[in-house]
Amino acid sequence: MEIFLKIFLINQLLNKKQVLKKMKNKSKWFNDARFGMFIHWGIYSIPAQGEWVRFFNDISKEDYDNLATKFNPGKFNPVQWAKIAKNAGMLYVVFTTKHSDGFCMYDSKYTDFKITNTPYGKDITRELIEAFRAENIKIGFYHSLVDWRHPHYIPDMEHPDGKNGETSFPDRDLNIYRDYLYKQVEQLLTDYGKIDLLFFDYTSKYKTSSEWKAEKLLKLVYSLQPEILVNDRLSYEKTPIFYGDYCTPEISLPNQQPIINGKFVDWETCMTMNDNWGYHATDKAFKSSNTIIRSLIHCASMNGNLLLNVGPDALGEIPSESIKILEEVGEWIKKYGETIYQTHASKYTPPVGCYYTSKNEKTIYLHLVNPLMGDLILPELNGKVKRITVMNDDSEVPLITFWGTELLKNDELRIRPPKYLSKQTIDVLKIELK
Ligand code: GLC
């Protein structure tokens, strides 16, 4: 009897370990990739003031619906989009299958408010993911939990029908909306082959995870796509239960890897290139490619990813400013990709104003994101370094032992990188440890 019990308990333990191991492997591609493309595209690109235009401009349902009768992006070229992402070094894509406006960019079986009923007529989601898959880019679906158009979604302050404080909606039945949401998710995860990632958006402070019955929805998702990664937005609160596989801070760079329930979690920050997600005709506040590269380095240095957004216009073109930024980022990645992909946070503290990523116990990449003022002082590395080189040309960086040591702590190492570095671009030093 006792021996059977022991065997049973050991088996249980092994199974648990197996599950945990599988879970870890499931995220490996995500943590290796570090850089993805977010695409916000829908009929809101016609009024061209971002994806919240119906809400902010008080557009009536009828007028907004009318946009669908005009949507016909004649210049849409998914092969070109996929090449832009590939050349920029992006290894996954997240596409808006449906945003809060309720319009489906795929051939939904459960609504007429969809791409195949526009003059364009084809399933854009399918065209897009085929082109990205051909470039070996992993596929993610953004799907909005919020739906401003479904007659049974319950409005709140972030809904066109609830923004003025209306709270009584007796004719609405949340069960019917939830059923619709589940069917939509089921179709997306059944009809489009392997989907690598699902980005639910979002649970505001006016809602809770029970709105979507988060646990049940997650079960459905994992049963259809066991390997899929799901983001954290099925719930506003992240504790005590964390629904999903990774965290999604937004247009911000955290100061450290997020910790939830006492554990480090995988994470990705999503970022706009200008100040909008959906296409905005007059928003020209584009960030420089160096700012984007610096953000990517920041994320990688803390075990996180950067999901960088493009907002194509109503013709189906990615704004030329975004294309240029992506080309410049791609140039940098071609040179320095090894300092980003498959790297993790270093256990050492970088000099102030610099970042470290690390490949294994023996290699650290020192990212010079600011122009150099003089020598650099590396904490904790005195006596540990075999060699430091400039990645540009493999030239060796002198370790300074003859002068200035009076300012150093015992563990600090002073080095003298050439001052021409990081004037225009972001250069990288490779530190090989003993
Ligand atoms: C913000 C925007 C939303 C966008 C999302 C991406 O929450 O309001 O429209 O899709 O960011 O994370």
Short mmCIF file of C-alpha atoms and ligand atoms in Angstrom, two decimals:
data_model
loop_
_atom_site.label_atom_id
_atom_site.label_comp_id
_atom_site.label_asym_id
_atom_site.label_seq_id
_atom_site.Cartn_x
_atom_site.Cartn_y
_atom_site.Cartn_z
CA MET A 1 0.00 0.00 0.00
CA GLU A 2 2.66 2.43 1.08
CA ILE A 3 4.82 1.71 -1.95
CA PHE A 4 1.86 2.37 -4.28
CA LEU A 5 1.27 5.66 -2.59
CA LYS A 6 4.93 6.59 -3.03
CA ILE A 7 4.88 5.67 -6.73
CA PHE A 8 1.70 7.69 -7.13
CA LEU A 9 3.20 10.75 -5.45
CA ILE A 10 6.43 10.53 -7.44
CA ASN A 11 4.41 10.27 -10.64
CA GLN A 12 2.39 13.31 -9.67
CA LEU A 13 5.58 15.24 -9.05
CA LEU A 14 7.09 14.20 -12.37
CA ASN A 15 3.91 15.18 -14.20
CA LYS A 16 3.93 18.55 -12.53
CA LYS A 17 7.58 19.05 -13.49
CA GLN A 18 6.74 18.00 -17.04
CA VAL A 19 3.96 20.58 -17.24
CA LEU A 20 6.19 23.31 -15.89
CA LYS A 21 8.94 22.35 -18.31
CA LYS A 22 6.53 22.44 -21.22
CA MET A 23 5.27 25.82 -20.10
CA LYS A 24 8.81 27.16 -20.06
CA ASN A 25 9.60 25.83 -23.53
CA LYS A 26 6.38 27.35 -24.78
CA SER A 27 7.75 30.85 -24.12
CA LYS A 28 11.23 30.20 -25.48
CA TRP A 29 10.63 31.61 -28.96
CA PHE A 30 9.05 34.72 -27.41
CA ASN A 31 11.96 35.38 -25.08
CA ASP A 32 14.48 34.74 -27.85
CA ALA A 33 12.68 37.02 -30.33
CA ARG A 34 12.70 40.30 -28.37
CA PHE A 35 11.23 42.33 -31.25
CA GLY A 36 7.80 42.21 -32.90
CA MET A 37 5.53 44.31 -35.11
CA PHE A 38 2.14 45.48 -33.85
CA ILE A 39 -0.33 46.42 -36.60
CA HIS A 40 -3.39 48.54 -35.81
CA TRP A 41 -5.52 48.59 -38.91
CA GLY A 42 -9.23 48.90 -39.46
CA ILE A 43 -11.92 51.09 -41.02
CA TYR A 44 -10.91 53.84 -38.57
CA SER A 45 -8.03 54.55 -40.95
CA ILE A 46 -10.58 56.42 -43.15
CA PRO A 47 -11.34 59.26 -40.68
CA ALA A 48 -7.59 58.97 -39.93
CA GLN A 49 -7.62 60.09 -36.29
CA GLY A 50 -6.69 56.91 -34.48
CA GLU A 51 -8.69 53.82 -33.54
CA TRP A 52 -10.74 55.57 -30.85
CA VAL A 53 -12.20 58.07 -33.34
CA ARG A 54 -15.80 56.87 -32.97
CA PHE A 55 -15.63 57.38 -29.21
CA PHE A 56 -13.80 60.71 -29.13
CA ASN A 57 -15.62 62.32 -32.06
CA ASP A 58 -19.08 61.09 -31.04
CA ILE A 59 -19.66 59.38 -34.38
CA SER A 60 -23.05 57.66 -34.49
CA LYS A 61 -23.28 53.93 -35.07
CA GLU A 62 -24.86 54.53 -38.49
CA ASP A 63 -22.16 56.94 -39.64
CA TYR A 64 -19.43 54.64 -38.39
CA ASP A 65 -20.99 51.60 -40.05
CA ASN A 66 -20.95 53.57 -43.26
CA LEU A 67 -17.15 53.52 -43.25
CA ALA A 68 -17.29 49.80 -44.00
CA THR A 69 -19.01 50.56 -47.30
CA LYS A 70 -15.98 52.65 -48.30
CA PHE A 71 -13.06 50.54 -47.10
CA ASN A 72 -11.05 49.48 -50.14
CA PRO A 73 -7.29 49.53 -49.55
CA GLY A 74 -6.10 49.17 -53.14
CA LYS A 75 -2.43 49.47 -52.24
CA PHE A 76 -2.43 46.76 -49.58
CA ASN A 77 0.58 44.56 -50.22
CA PRO A 78 1.01 42.03 -47.42
CA VAL A 79 4.17 40.61 -48.99
CA GLN A 80 5.78 44.04 -48.82
CA TRP A 81 4.61 44.52 -45.19
CA ALA A 82 6.12 41.19 -44.21
CA LYS A 83 9.40 42.16 -45.87
CA ILE A 84 9.44 45.48 -44.02
CA ALA A 85 9.02 43.61 -40.72
CA LYS A 86 11.60 41.00 -41.66
CA ASN A 87 14.20 43.59 -42.70
CA ALA A 88 13.64 45.49 -39.47
CA GLY A 89 14.51 42.31 -37.57
CA MET A 90 11.02 41.71 -36.21
CA LEU A 91 10.36 38.06 -35.48
CA TYR A 92 6.64 38.16 -34.70
CA VAL A 93 3.58 40.16 -35.66
CA VAL A 94 0.41 41.01 -33.75
CA PHE A 95 -2.51 42.05 -35.94
CA THR A 96 -5.81 43.64 -34.92
CA THR A 97 -8.42 41.06 -35.96
CA LYS A 98 -11.05 43.19 -34.21
CA HIS A 99 -10.67 46.44 -32.30
CA SER A 100 -13.09 48.10 -29.83
CA ASP A 101 -15.16 49.39 -32.75
CA GLY A 102 -16.27 45.79 -33.32
CA PHE A 103 -15.25 45.70 -36.98
CA CYS A 104 -13.74 42.33 -37.95
CA MET A 105 -10.71 42.37 -40.22
CA TYR A 106 -11.34 38.66 -40.87
CA ASP A 107 -14.22 36.71 -42.33
CA SER A 108 -16.18 36.27 -39.11
CA LYS A 109 -19.04 33.77 -39.24
CA TYR A 110 -20.90 35.65 -36.52
CA THR A 111 -21.28 39.23 -37.75
CA ASP A 112 -21.81 41.10 -41.00
CA PHE A 113 -19.63 43.96 -39.80
CA LYS A 114 -16.50 42.55 -41.40
CA ILE A 115 -13.88 42.94 -44.09
CA THR A 116 -15.47 40.53 -46.57
CA ASN A 117 -18.53 42.82 -46.71
CA THR A 118 -16.52 45.88 -47.75
CA PRO A 119 -15.66 46.81 -51.35
CA TYR A 120 -12.28 45.19 -50.66
CA GLY A 121 -14.08 41.89 -50.14
CA LYS A 122 -11.17 39.61 -49.17
CA ASP A 123 -10.09 38.19 -45.82
CA ILE A 124 -7.25 40.58 -44.97
CA THR A 125 -6.23 38.62 -41.87
CA ARG A 126 -5.67 35.50 -43.94
CA GLU A 127 -3.71 37.38 -46.62
CA LEU A 128 -1.59 39.05 -44.01
CA ILE A 129 -0.68 35.99 -41.97
CA GLU A 130 0.17 33.95 -45.08
CA ALA A 131 2.66 36.62 -46.16
CA PHE A 132 4.22 36.90 -42.69
CA ARG A 133 4.45 33.14 -42.29
CA ALA A 134 6.31 32.99 -45.60
CA GLU A 135 8.97 35.18 -43.97
CA ASN A 136 9.09 32.87 -40.97
CA ILE A 137 7.50 35.44 -38.71
CA LYS A 138 5.39 34.13 -35.82
CA ILE A 139 1.72 35.05 -35.85
CA GLY A 140 -0.18 36.87 -33.12
CA PHE A 141 -3.82 37.96 -33.08
CA TYR A 142 -4.97 41.06 -31.24
CA HIS A 143 -8.63 40.61 -30.33
CA SER A 144 -10.72 43.18 -28.51
CA LEU A 145 -12.74 42.07 -25.51
CA VAL A 146 -14.38 45.46 -25.64
CA ASP A 147 -17.01 45.82 -28.36
CA TRP A 148 -18.74 49.17 -28.94
CA ARG A 149 -21.08 47.75 -31.53
CA HIS A 150 -22.39 44.46 -30.18
CA PRO A 151 -25.95 45.05 -28.88
CA HIS A 152 -25.32 42.99 -25.73
CA TYR A 153 -21.94 44.34 -24.64
CA ILE A 154 -22.55 46.32 -21.44
CA PRO A 155 -21.39 49.94 -21.93
CA ASP A 156 -19.28 51.77 -19.37
CA MET A 157 -17.47 55.13 -19.33
CA GLU A 158 -15.16 53.89 -22.10
CA HIS A 159 -18.02 53.07 -24.48
CA PRO A 160 -19.79 55.54 -26.83
CA ASP A 161 -23.15 54.71 -25.20
CA GLY A 162 -21.87 54.96 -21.63
CA LYS A 163 -19.42 57.83 -21.77
CA ASN A 164 -21.92 60.35 -20.41
CA GLY A 165 -22.57 58.27 -17.33
CA GLU A 166 -25.53 56.15 -18.49
CA THR A 167 -25.60 52.99 -16.40
CA SER A 168 -28.95 51.33 -17.07
CA PHE A 169 -29.04 48.96 -20.03
CA PRO A 170 -31.96 46.62 -19.28
CA ASP A 171 -32.17 45.21 -22.81
CA ARG A 172 -28.60 44.00 -22.82
CA ASP A 173 -27.61 40.46 -21.85
CA LEU A 174 -23.93 39.96 -21.21
CA ASN A 175 -24.29 36.18 -21.67
CA ILE A 176 -25.13 36.76 -25.32
CA TYR A 177 -22.08 38.95 -25.84
CA ARG A 178 -19.85 36.44 -24.05
CA ASP A 179 -21.13 33.67 -26.27
CA TYR A 180 -20.28 35.83 -29.32
CA LEU A 181 -16.80 36.55 -27.97
CA TYR A 182 -16.13 32.84 -27.39
CA LYS A 183 -17.32 31.90 -30.87
CA GLN A 184 -15.17 34.58 -32.47
CA VAL A 185 -12.11 33.43 -30.54
CA GLU A 186 -12.88 29.83 -31.42
CA GLN A 187 -13.07 30.64 -35.12
CA LEU A 188 -9.84 32.65 -35.07
CA LEU A 189 -8.02 29.81 -33.36
CA THR A 190 -9.48 27.12 -35.61
CA ASP A 191 -9.55 28.48 -39.16
CA TYR A 192 -6.12 30.12 -39.44
CA GLY A 193 -3.63 27.37 -38.65
CA LYS A 194 -1.11 27.69 -35.84
CA ILE A 195 -1.44 30.95 -33.95
CA ASP A 196 1.51 31.70 -31.71
CA LEU A 197 0.14 34.49 -29.58
CA LEU A 198 -3.16 36.03 -28.53
CA PHE A 199 -3.35 39.65 -27.38
CA PHE A 200 -6.66 40.31 -25.63
CA ASP A 201 -7.51 43.97 -25.12
CA TYR A 202 -8.59 44.96 -22.47
CA THR A 203 -10.20 44.84 -19.03
CA SER A 204 -10.59 48.41 -17.81
CA LYS A 205 -11.09 49.41 -14.21
CA TYR A 206 -14.84 49.33 -14.90
CA LYS A 207 -14.75 45.58 -15.60
CA THR A 208 -13.44 42.41 -13.99
CA SER A 209 -12.19 39.08 -15.29
CA SER A 210 -15.62 37.61 -14.52
CA GLU A 211 -17.07 39.68 -17.35
CA TRP A 212 -15.34 37.35 -19.81
CA LYS A 213 -15.26 34.35 -17.45
CA ALA A 214 -11.52 34.54 -17.94
CA GLU A 215 -10.63 31.08 -16.72
CA LYS A 216 -13.13 29.40 -19.03
CA LEU A 217 -12.04 31.51 -22.00
CA LEU A 218 -8.39 30.69 -21.34
CA LYS A 219 -9.23 26.99 -21.19
CA LEU A 220 -10.90 27.25 -24.56
CA VAL A 221 -7.90 29.07 -26.01
CA TYR A 222 -5.36 26.54 -24.72
CA SER A 223 -7.52 23.60 -25.81
CA LEU A 224 -7.55 24.90 -29.38
CA GLN A 225 -3.90 26.04 -29.48
CA PRO A 226 -1.92 24.36 -26.69
CA GLU A 227 1.31 26.19 -27.48
CA ILE A 228 -0.17 29.66 -27.73
CA LEU A 229 0.95 32.52 -25.48
CA VAL A 230 -1.78 34.74 -24.08
CA ASN A 231 -1.26 38.25 -22.71
CA ASP A 232 -2.41 39.50 -19.32
CA ARG A 233 -5.38 41.71 -20.22
CA LEU A 234 -8.23 39.35 -19.34
CA SER A 235 -8.13 40.94 -15.93
CA TYR A 236 -7.42 44.43 -14.62
CA GLU A 237 -5.87 43.08 -11.40
CA LYS A 238 -2.84 40.83 -11.92
CA THR A 239 -3.03 39.21 -8.48
CA PRO A 240 -3.91 36.90 -6.83
CA ILE A 241 -4.67 35.16 -10.15
CA PHE A 242 -2.56 35.97 -13.17
CA TYR A 243 -4.53 35.11 -16.30
CA GLY A 244 -2.21 34.45 -19.21
CA ASP A 245 1.46 34.00 -19.95
CA TYR A 246 3.03 37.43 -20.11
CA CYS A 247 2.68 41.05 -19.05
CA THR A 248 2.01 43.97 -21.39
CA PRO A 249 3.09 47.40 -20.17
CA GLU A 250 2.19 50.06 -22.71
CA ILE A 251 4.10 53.06 -24.13
CA SER A 252 6.42 52.89 -21.14
CA LEU A 253 9.67 51.22 -20.21
CA PRO A 254 9.61 49.61 -16.77
CA ASN A 255 12.53 50.06 -14.40
CA GLN A 256 12.83 46.33 -13.84
CA GLN A 257 11.37 43.05 -15.05
CA PRO A 258 7.81 42.85 -13.67
CA ILE A 259 7.30 40.60 -10.64
CA ILE A 260 3.86 39.09 -10.06
CA ASN A 261 2.96 36.86 -7.12
CA GLY A 262 6.62 36.92 -6.15
CA LYS A 263 7.90 35.67 -9.51
CA PHE A 264 9.51 37.32 -12.50
CA VAL A 265 7.15 37.19 -15.46
CA ASP A 266 7.75 37.33 -19.18
CA TRP A 267 6.87 40.70 -20.61
CA GLU A 268 6.59 42.86 -23.67
CA THR A 269 6.05 46.58 -23.88
CA CYS A 270 3.99 47.82 -26.79
CA MET A 271 5.00 51.15 -28.24
CA THR A 272 3.73 53.60 -30.84
CA MET A 273 6.11 55.21 -33.33
CA ASN A 274 4.24 58.52 -33.16
CA ASP A 275 1.43 59.26 -30.66
CA ASN A 276 -1.23 56.98 -32.15
CA TRP A 277 -1.87 53.29 -32.73
CA GLY A 278 -4.36 53.53 -35.58
CA TYR A 279 -3.48 55.73 -38.57
CA HIS A 280 -3.57 59.46 -37.78
CA ALA A 281 -3.05 61.74 -40.77
CA THR A 282 -1.64 64.76 -38.91
CA ASP A 283 0.32 63.08 -36.13
CA LYS A 284 3.91 63.55 -37.20
CA ALA A 285 5.46 63.12 -33.76
CA PHE A 286 7.57 60.19 -34.90
CA LYS A 287 10.35 59.00 -32.63
CA SER A 288 13.86 58.70 -34.02
CA SER A 289 15.21 55.31 -34.93
CA ASN A 290 17.80 55.70 -32.17
CA THR A 291 15.01 56.18 -29.62
CA ILE A 292 13.39 52.99 -30.86
CA ILE A 293 16.68 51.07 -30.77
CA ARG A 294 17.32 52.36 -27.25
CA SER A 295 13.86 51.12 -26.20
CA LEU A 296 14.56 47.71 -27.70
CA ILE A 297 17.86 47.51 -25.81
CA HIS A 298 16.13 48.65 -22.61
CA CYS A 299 13.58 45.83 -22.93
CA ALA A 300 16.16 43.16 -23.78
CA SER A 301 18.35 44.26 -20.85
CA MET A 302 15.42 43.38 -18.55
CA ASN A 303 14.36 40.13 -20.24
CA GLY A 304 11.54 41.85 -22.13
CA ASN A 305 10.33 42.39 -25.68
CA LEU A 306 9.43 45.45 -27.73
CA LEU A 307 6.22 45.27 -29.78
CA LEU A 308 6.51 48.27 -32.09
CA ASN A 309 3.38 49.56 -33.78
CA VAL A 310 2.59 50.62 -37.33
CA GLY A 311 -0.75 52.16 -38.30
CA PRO A 312 -1.36 51.69 -42.03
CA ASP A 313 -3.62 54.14 -43.88
CA ALA A 314 -6.89 53.52 -45.71
CA LEU A 315 -5.09 52.72 -48.95
CA GLY A 316 -3.16 49.97 -47.20
CA GLU A 317 0.16 51.74 -46.91
CA ILE A 318 2.40 51.84 -43.88
CA PRO A 319 3.32 55.53 -43.31
CA SER A 320 6.60 56.38 -45.05
CA GLU A 321 8.01 57.77 -41.76
CA SER A 322 7.49 54.37 -40.14
CA ILE A 323 9.08 52.57 -43.06
CA LYS A 324 12.15 54.78 -42.80
CA ILE A 325 12.47 54.21 -39.05
CA LEU A 326 12.13 50.46 -39.55
CA GLU A 327 14.81 50.48 -42.23
CA GLU A 328 17.21 52.29 -39.90
CA VAL A 329 16.42 49.95 -37.02
CA GLY A 330 17.00 47.04 -39.43
CA GLU A 331 20.45 48.39 -40.34
CA TRP A 332 21.39 48.44 -36.68
CA ILE A 333 19.94 44.96 -36.07
CA LYS A 334 21.95 43.56 -38.97
CA LYS A 335 25.11 44.68 -37.22
CA TYR A 336 24.12 44.07 -33.62
CA GLY A 337 21.33 41.48 -33.66
CA GLU A 338 23.44 39.05 -31.64
CA THR A 339 23.35 41.53 -28.74
CA ILE A 340 19.53 41.40 -28.68
CA TYR A 341 18.21 38.03 -29.86
CA GLN A 342 18.53 35.14 -27.44
CA THR A 343 20.00 37.38 -24.79
CA HIS A 344 18.96 37.92 -21.21
CA ALA A 345 19.55 40.36 -18.38
CA SER A 346 23.08 40.44 -17.03
CA LYS A 347 23.69 39.87 -13.34
CA TYR A 348 26.20 42.75 -13.39
CA THR A 349 25.41 46.45 -12.97
CA PRO A 350 26.16 48.52 -16.10
CA PRO A 351 27.88 51.92 -15.92
CA VAL A 352 25.34 54.73 -15.44
CA GLY A 353 23.62 55.58 -18.73
CA CYS A 354 24.52 52.25 -20.41
CA TYR A 355 22.75 48.91 -20.78
CA TYR A 356 23.91 45.32 -20.57
CA THR A 357 22.53 42.24 -22.24
CA SER A 358 24.15 38.89 -21.78
CA LYS A 359 24.41 35.77 -23.89
CA ASN A 360 25.73 33.24 -21.44
CA GLU A 361 27.78 33.42 -18.30
CA LYS A 362 30.79 34.56 -20.33
CA THR A 363 29.62 37.30 -22.70
CA ILE A 364 28.18 40.71 -21.88
CA TYR A 365 27.18 43.33 -24.45
CA LEU A 366 27.66 46.91 -23.31
CA HIS A 367 25.30 49.22 -25.22
CA LEU A 368 26.54 52.78 -25.47
CA VAL A 369 23.19 54.50 -25.85
CA ASN A 370 24.70 57.92 -25.07
CA PRO A 371 27.71 59.66 -26.63
CA LEU A 372 30.84 58.99 -24.63
CA MET A 373 32.17 61.70 -22.32
CA GLY A 374 35.35 59.90 -21.34
CA ASP A 375 36.44 56.61 -19.84
CA LEU A 376 33.82 54.21 -18.56
CA ILE A 377 33.81 52.64 -15.14
CA LEU A 378 32.36 49.16 -14.96
CA PRO A 379 31.13 48.10 -11.51
CA GLU A 380 31.80 44.57 -10.25
CA LEU A 381 34.04 43.56 -13.14
CA ASN A 382 37.56 44.28 -11.90
CA GLY A 383 39.64 41.14 -12.31
CA LYS A 384 36.91 39.29 -14.17
CA VAL A 385 37.45 40.46 -17.72
CA LYS A 386 39.41 38.58 -20.35
CA ARG A 387 38.93 41.05 -23.19
CA ILE A 388 36.74 43.92 -24.34
CA THR A 389 36.27 44.73 -28.02
CA VAL A 390 34.43 47.32 -30.13
CA MET A 391 31.90 45.31 -32.11
CA ASN A 392 32.25 47.61 -35.13
CA ASP A 393 35.78 46.52 -35.97
CA ASP A 394 36.80 44.02 -33.31
CA SER A 395 39.45 46.42 -31.99
CA GLU A 396 40.45 45.94 -28.36
CA VAL A 397 39.47 48.44 -25.69
CA PRO A 398 42.27 49.22 -23.22
CA LEU A 399 41.69 48.38 -19.56
CA ILE A 400 43.11 51.35 -17.66
CA THR A 401 45.20 50.33 -14.69
CA PHE A 402 47.85 53.02 -14.68
CA TRP A 403 45.91 56.16 -13.85
CA GLY A 404 42.81 57.41 -12.15
CA THR A 405 42.48 54.40 -9.90
CA GLU A 406 42.14 56.66 -6.86
CA LEU A 407 38.49 57.20 -7.84
CA LEU A 408 37.74 53.52 -8.23
CA LYS A 409 36.25 51.09 -5.77
CA ASN A 410 38.01 47.75 -5.57
CA ASP A 411 35.50 45.97 -7.73
CA GLU A 412 35.43 48.65 -10.45
CA LEU A 413 37.19 48.44 -13.78
CA ARG A 414 38.10 51.51 -15.83
CA ILE A 415 38.15 51.20 -19.63
CA ARG A 416 38.91 53.59 -22.46
CA PRO A 417 36.64 53.10 -25.49
CA PRO A 418 37.46 55.25 -28.55
CA LYS A 419 35.58 58.58 -28.31
CA TYR A 420 34.25 58.38 -31.85
CA LEU A 421 31.77 55.74 -30.70
CA SER A 422 28.04 56.44 -30.34
CA LYS A 423 28.14 59.95 -31.81
CA GLN A 424 25.34 59.28 -34.32
CA THR A 425 24.44 55.64 -33.78
CA ILE A 426 24.36 53.28 -30.83
CA ASP A 427 27.58 51.28 -30.65
CA VAL A 428 28.23 48.17 -28.64
CA LEU A 429 31.23 46.77 -26.78
CA LYS A 430 31.60 43.06 -26.26
CA ILE A 431 32.92 42.05 -22.86
CA GLU A 432 34.33 38.54 -22.60
CA LEU A 433 34.72 37.29 -19.07
CA LYS A 434 37.43 34.98 -17.82
C1 GLC B 1 -4.29 51.49 -25.78
C2 GLC B 1 -5.25 52.01 -26.80
C3 GLC B 1 -5.79 50.88 -27.64
C4 GLC B 1 -4.64 50.09 -28.23
C5 GLC B 1 -3.80 49.55 -27.10
C6 GLC B 1 -2.62 48.73 -27.51
O1 GLC B 1 -4.93 50.83 -24.76
O2 GLC B 1 -6.30 52.70 -26.17
O3 GLC B 1 -6.62 51.37 -28.63
O4 GLC B 1 -5.11 49.05 -29.02
O5 GLC B 1 -3.33 50.64 -26.36
O6 GLC B 1 -2.03 48.17 -26.39
#
